[in-house]
Amino acid sequence: MVGSEASSSKPADGGSQRKRRGPGALATAYLVIYNVVMTAGWLVIAVGLVRAYLSKGSYHNLYYAIERPLKFFQTGALLEIVHCALGIVPSSVVLTAFQVMSRVFLTWAVTHSVREVQNEDSVLLFVVAWTITEIIRYSFYTFSLLNHLPYIIKWARYTLFIILYPMGVTGELLTIYTALPIVKKTSLYSISLPNKYNFSFDYYTFLILVMISYIPSKYCRE
C-alpha cells in the first residue's frame, strides 16, 4: 500500500547503521499529493453519506448518494499497485494487488453489475467501513511522508481496524451472498458451452469461490 512504514531498517550484519533509502524528493511530493487527494475523496464520500442520511432521515439506500465518488476513488487505488511495481513504495506488489483488486472487484463486478444489491444495507455496511478506514489510512500515509504523524491518527490506524475490519468483511460477504441468486437467474458474466472457444465460465460458482477465499485472505488483509 501507499505509505512509508519502511523508512528505516534494522542495522545490517556487522553492526553497520545503514538506513534503507526512501523515495526521492519528486516521488515523495507525488505520494503526498496522491494521498491528500485520496483523503479528500473519501472525505467527500463521508460527507455525502452524512448529508444523505440527514436529508432522508434514514440509513437505507444511501449508496446512490455516493455511488460516483465511491467508484472513482476506489478505482483510483489501482495506482497503489503501480507505486509498488515502480518501487517508490516498499510494499509487496502481489499483496497490494490482492487488497486493491478485491475492493475494485466488489465495487464494479458485484455492486455495480448486480443493481438489485445496491438497496441492501450490507452495501452501506462495507461502504462506511471502507470510508472510515481509507480516511485514516491515507491521512496516516500523508503525515508519515511529511514526518509529522499525529498520535490520534496513529492510534486510529492501529486500533479502529478491530471494529472496521469485521464490519467491512461482513458487509462484503453479505453483499456477494445477496447477489448469488440474481447472478444464477440471469447467468451474468457466464459463458456456456458449446461455443467456438470451447470454454465455459460460471460466474455464480466464481462468486462462491471468492467468498471461500475470504477465509485464508483474512491473514493478509489490513
Tab-separated table of C-alpha atoms in Angstrom:
chain	number	residue	atom	x	y	z
A	1	MET	CA	0.000	0.000	0.000
A	2	VAL	CA	0.977	3.614	-0.346
A	3	GLY	CA	2.978	4.613	2.649
A	4	SER	CA	6.321	4.987	4.317
A	5	GLU	CA	6.322	2.391	7.060
A	6	ALA	CA	9.750	1.156	5.980
A	7	SER	CA	11.571	4.465	6.152
A	8	SER	CA	14.417	2.831	8.040
A	9	SER	CA	15.753	-0.653	8.577
A	10	LYS	CA	17.466	-2.574	11.318
A	11	PRO	CA	21.263	-2.491	11.451
A	12	ALA	CA	22.813	-4.832	8.922
A	13	ASP	CA	25.133	-7.666	9.872
A	14	GLY	CA	28.409	-6.347	11.211
A	15	GLY	CA	26.801	-3.544	13.193
A	16	SER	CA	26.525	-1.025	10.383
A	17	GLN	CA	23.830	1.601	10.748
A	18	ARG	CA	22.852	1.881	7.096
A	19	LYS	CA	19.335	3.074	6.526
A	20	ARG	CA	17.032	1.982	3.756
A	21	ARG	CA	16.641	4.712	1.191
A	22	GLY	CA	13.166	6.167	0.949
A	23	PRO	CA	11.562	7.670	-2.148
A	24	GLY	CA	13.293	10.645	-3.726
A	25	ALA	CA	12.047	14.201	-3.326
A	26	LEU	CA	9.957	14.085	-6.516
A	27	ALA	CA	8.427	10.717	-5.642
A	28	THR	CA	7.706	11.903	-2.105
A	29	ALA	CA	5.970	15.033	-3.393
A	30	TYR	CA	3.877	12.927	-5.752
A	31	LEU	CA	2.936	10.472	-2.984
A	32	VAL	CA	1.931	13.323	-0.685
A	33	ILE	CA	-0.312	14.786	-3.390
A	34	TYR	CA	-1.793	11.370	-4.169
A	35	ASN	CA	-2.573	10.640	-0.531
A	36	VAL	CA	-4.015	14.106	0.069
A	37	VAL	CA	-6.296	13.723	-2.954
A	38	MET	CA	-7.407	10.265	-1.837
A	39	THR	CA	-8.029	11.505	1.711
A	40	ALA	CA	-10.131	14.358	0.331
A	41	GLY	CA	-12.010	11.951	-1.933
A	42	TRP	CA	-13.022	9.670	0.895
A	43	LEU	CA	-13.959	12.695	2.988
A	44	VAL	CA	-16.307	13.695	0.159
A	45	ILE	CA	-17.859	10.233	0.375
A	46	ALA	CA	-18.213	10.554	4.161
A	47	VAL	CA	-19.878	13.964	3.850
A	48	GLY	CA	-22.139	12.603	1.129
A	49	LEU	CA	-23.285	9.775	3.380
A	50	VAL	CA	-23.995	12.132	6.289
A	51	ARG	CA	-25.867	14.640	4.100
A	52	ALA	CA	-27.953	11.891	2.510
A	53	TYR	CA	-28.792	10.465	5.917
A	54	LEU	CA	-29.849	13.853	7.293
A	55	SER	CA	-31.898	14.562	4.171
A	56	LYS	CA	-33.658	11.187	4.048
A	57	GLY	CA	-33.889	10.634	7.785
A	58	SER	CA	-32.961	7.008	7.157
A	59	TYR	CA	-29.801	4.972	6.627
A	60	HIS	CA	-31.446	2.857	3.939
A	61	ASN	CA	-30.466	3.264	0.262
A	62	LEU	CA	-27.678	5.773	0.896
A	63	TYR	CA	-25.479	4.100	-1.717
A	64	TYR	CA	-26.915	6.185	-4.549
A	65	ALA	CA	-25.780	9.400	-2.866
A	66	ILE	CA	-22.107	8.396	-3.081
A	67	GLU	CA	-22.059	5.932	-5.976
A	68	ARG	CA	-19.964	8.040	-8.379
A	69	PRO	CA	-17.240	9.224	-5.969
A	70	LEU	CA	-17.042	5.730	-4.473
A	71	LYS	CA	-16.382	4.179	-7.879
A	72	PHE	CA	-13.893	6.894	-8.819
A	73	PHE	CA	-11.762	6.888	-5.674
A	74	GLN	CA	-11.891	3.153	-5.086
A	75	THR	CA	-10.739	2.616	-8.670
A	76	GLY	CA	-8.069	5.259	-8.101
A	77	ALA	CA	-6.494	2.896	-5.575
A	78	LEU	CA	-5.220	0.868	-8.542
A	79	LEU	CA	-2.361	3.376	-8.677
A	80	GLU	CA	-1.083	1.846	-5.458
A	81	ILE	CA	-0.184	-1.279	-7.401
A	82	VAL	CA	1.780	0.879	-9.840
A	83	HIS	CA	3.567	2.592	-6.955
A	84	CYS	CA	4.740	-0.773	-5.631
A	85	ALA	CA	5.730	-2.013	-9.087
A	86	LEU	CA	7.837	1.115	-9.652
A	87	GLY	CA	9.499	0.715	-6.276
A	88	ILE	CA	8.546	4.122	-4.890
A	89	VAL	CA	6.622	2.345	-2.126
A	90	PRO	CA	8.299	-0.554	-0.236
A	91	SER	CA	5.316	-2.905	-0.270
A	92	SER	CA	4.611	-6.221	-1.935
A	93	VAL	CA	3.126	-5.835	-5.404
A	94	VAL	CA	1.231	-9.125	-5.069
A	95	LEU	CA	-0.226	-8.356	-1.650
A	96	THR	CA	-1.139	-4.802	-2.630
A	97	ALA	CA	-2.733	-6.007	-5.860
A	98	PHE	CA	-4.799	-8.545	-3.962
A	99	GLN	CA	-6.014	-5.985	-1.436
A	100	VAL	CA	-6.862	-3.339	-4.022
A	101	MET	CA	-8.380	-5.640	-6.633
A	102	SER	CA	-10.671	-7.307	-4.100
A	103	ARG	CA	-12.333	-3.958	-3.392
A	104	VAL	CA	-12.376	-2.861	-7.016
A	105	PHE	CA	-13.976	-6.208	-7.874
A	106	LEU	CA	-16.681	-5.750	-5.253
A	107	THR	CA	-17.299	-2.185	-6.411
A	108	TRP	CA	-17.679	-2.945	-10.122
A	109	ALA	CA	-18.239	-6.674	-10.645
A	110	VAL	CA	-20.753	-7.078	-7.822
A	111	THR	CA	-22.330	-3.852	-6.571
A	112	HIS	CA	-22.338	-2.044	-9.925
A	113	SER	CA	-23.206	-5.092	-12.032
A	114	VAL	CA	-25.928	-6.526	-9.798
A	115	ARG	CA	-28.065	-3.453	-9.276
A	116	GLU	CA	-30.536	-5.274	-7.049
A	117	VAL	CA	-27.982	-5.431	-4.228
A	118	GLN	CA	-27.493	-1.665	-4.187
A	119	ASN	CA	-30.581	-1.350	-1.966
A	120	GLU	CA	-29.171	-3.751	0.614
A	121	ASP	CA	-27.996	-2.489	3.994
A	122	SER	CA	-24.934	-4.725	3.641
A	123	VAL	CA	-23.611	-2.329	0.986
A	124	LEU	CA	-23.799	0.566	3.424
A	125	LEU	CA	-22.014	-1.607	5.975
A	126	PHE	CA	-18.885	-2.072	3.873
A	127	VAL	CA	-19.036	1.435	2.401
A	128	VAL	CA	-18.964	3.004	5.876
A	129	ALA	CA	-16.149	0.666	6.944
A	130	TRP	CA	-14.156	1.455	3.796
A	131	THR	CA	-14.736	5.192	4.145
A	132	ILE	CA	-13.522	5.470	7.724
A	133	THR	CA	-10.625	3.098	7.054
A	134	GLU	CA	-9.434	4.976	3.979
A	135	ILE	CA	-9.668	8.424	5.552
A	136	ILE	CA	-7.479	7.183	8.395
A	137	ARG	CA	-5.119	5.222	6.131
A	138	TYR	CA	-4.433	7.958	3.588
A	139	SER	CA	-4.098	10.555	6.348
A	140	PHE	CA	-1.609	8.247	8.069
A	141	TYR	CA	0.477	7.929	4.903
A	142	THR	CA	0.346	11.666	4.215
A	143	PHE	CA	1.587	12.691	7.647
A	144	SER	CA	4.159	9.872	7.675
A	145	LEU	CA	5.627	11.133	4.415
A	146	LEU	CA	5.792	14.610	5.948
A	147	ASN	CA	7.468	13.169	9.080
A	148	HIS	CA	4.757	14.657	11.262
A	149	LEU	CA	2.354	11.921	12.355
A	150	PRO	CA	-0.231	12.986	14.984
A	151	TYR	CA	-0.758	10.428	17.717
A	152	ILE	CA	-4.536	10.333	17.190
A	153	ILE	CA	-4.118	9.210	13.579
A	154	LYS	CA	-1.533	6.597	14.519
A	155	TRP	CA	-3.836	5.356	17.264
A	156	ALA	CA	-6.831	5.202	14.929
A	157	ARG	CA	-4.787	3.420	12.260
A	158	TYR	CA	-3.795	0.563	14.578
A	159	THR	CA	-6.882	0.418	16.802
A	160	LEU	CA	-10.120	1.017	14.889
A	161	PHE	CA	-9.453	-1.867	12.495
A	162	ILE	CA	-10.648	-4.107	15.333
A	163	ILE	CA	-14.147	-2.832	14.573
A	164	LEU	CA	-13.833	-1.742	10.949
A	165	TYR	CA	-12.300	-4.962	9.597
A	166	PRO	CA	-15.071	-7.375	10.655
A	167	MET	CA	-17.645	-4.732	9.773
A	168	GLY	CA	-16.289	-4.405	6.235
A	169	VAL	CA	-15.838	-8.136	5.675
A	170	THR	CA	-19.366	-8.838	6.908
A	171	GLY	CA	-20.813	-6.253	4.530
A	172	GLU	CA	-18.767	-7.572	1.604
A	173	LEU	CA	-19.741	-11.204	2.180
A	174	LEU	CA	-23.421	-10.405	2.706
A	175	THR	CA	-23.466	-8.354	-0.494
A	176	ILE	CA	-21.920	-11.155	-2.546
A	177	TYR	CA	-24.283	-13.668	-0.941
A	178	THR	CA	-27.285	-11.499	-1.817
A	179	ALA	CA	-26.065	-11.243	-5.408
A	180	LEU	CA	-25.775	-15.025	-5.872
A	181	PRO	CA	-29.411	-15.880	-6.730
A	182	ILE	CA	-29.616	-12.930	-9.116
A	183	VAL	CA	-26.392	-13.935	-10.855
A	184	LYS	CA	-27.641	-17.507	-11.144
A	185	LYS	CA	-31.002	-16.438	-12.552
A	186	THR	CA	-29.568	-14.036	-15.126
A	187	SER	CA	-26.378	-16.008	-15.914
A	188	LEU	CA	-24.474	-12.748	-15.503
A	189	TYR	CA	-20.962	-12.878	-16.994
A	190	SER	CA	-21.315	-16.640	-17.503
A	191	ILE	CA	-20.219	-18.414	-20.672
A	192	SER	CA	-21.893	-21.666	-21.641
A	193	LEU	CA	-20.833	-24.499	-23.887
A	194	PRO	CA	-20.872	-25.133	-26.748
A	195	ASN	CA	-19.005	-22.168	-28.218
A	196	LYS	CA	-16.193	-21.739	-30.716
A	197	TYR	CA	-13.627	-21.258	-27.976
A	198	ASN	CA	-14.631	-24.486	-26.194
A	199	PHE	CA	-14.573	-22.573	-22.923
A	200	SER	CA	-17.124	-22.178	-20.162
A	201	PHE	CA	-17.282	-19.910	-17.142
A	202	ASP	CA	-19.841	-19.864	-14.345
A	203	TYR	CA	-19.821	-16.523	-12.563
A	204	TYR	CA	-22.105	-17.904	-9.855
A	205	THR	CA	-19.534	-20.546	-8.918
A	206	PHE	CA	-16.764	-17.965	-9.168
A	207	LEU	CA	-18.502	-15.749	-6.599
A	208	ILE	CA	-18.821	-18.693	-4.237
A	209	LEU	CA	-15.089	-19.304	-4.589
A	210	VAL	CA	-14.477	-15.609	-3.895
A	211	MET	CA	-16.455	-15.932	-0.664
A	212	ILE	CA	-14.460	-19.007	0.336
A	213	SER	CA	-11.218	-17.135	-0.401
A	214	TYR	CA	-12.064	-14.707	2.417
A	215	ILE	CA	-11.041	-17.405	4.888
A	216	PRO	CA	-7.304	-17.509	4.032
A	217	SER	CA	-7.197	-13.904	2.779
A	218	LYS	CA	-8.072	-12.517	6.210
A	219	TYR	CA	-4.468	-13.194	7.235
A	220	CYS	CA	-3.023	-10.909	4.554
A	221	ARG	CA	-5.537	-8.068	4.599
A	222	GLU	CA	-5.100	-4.906	6.554
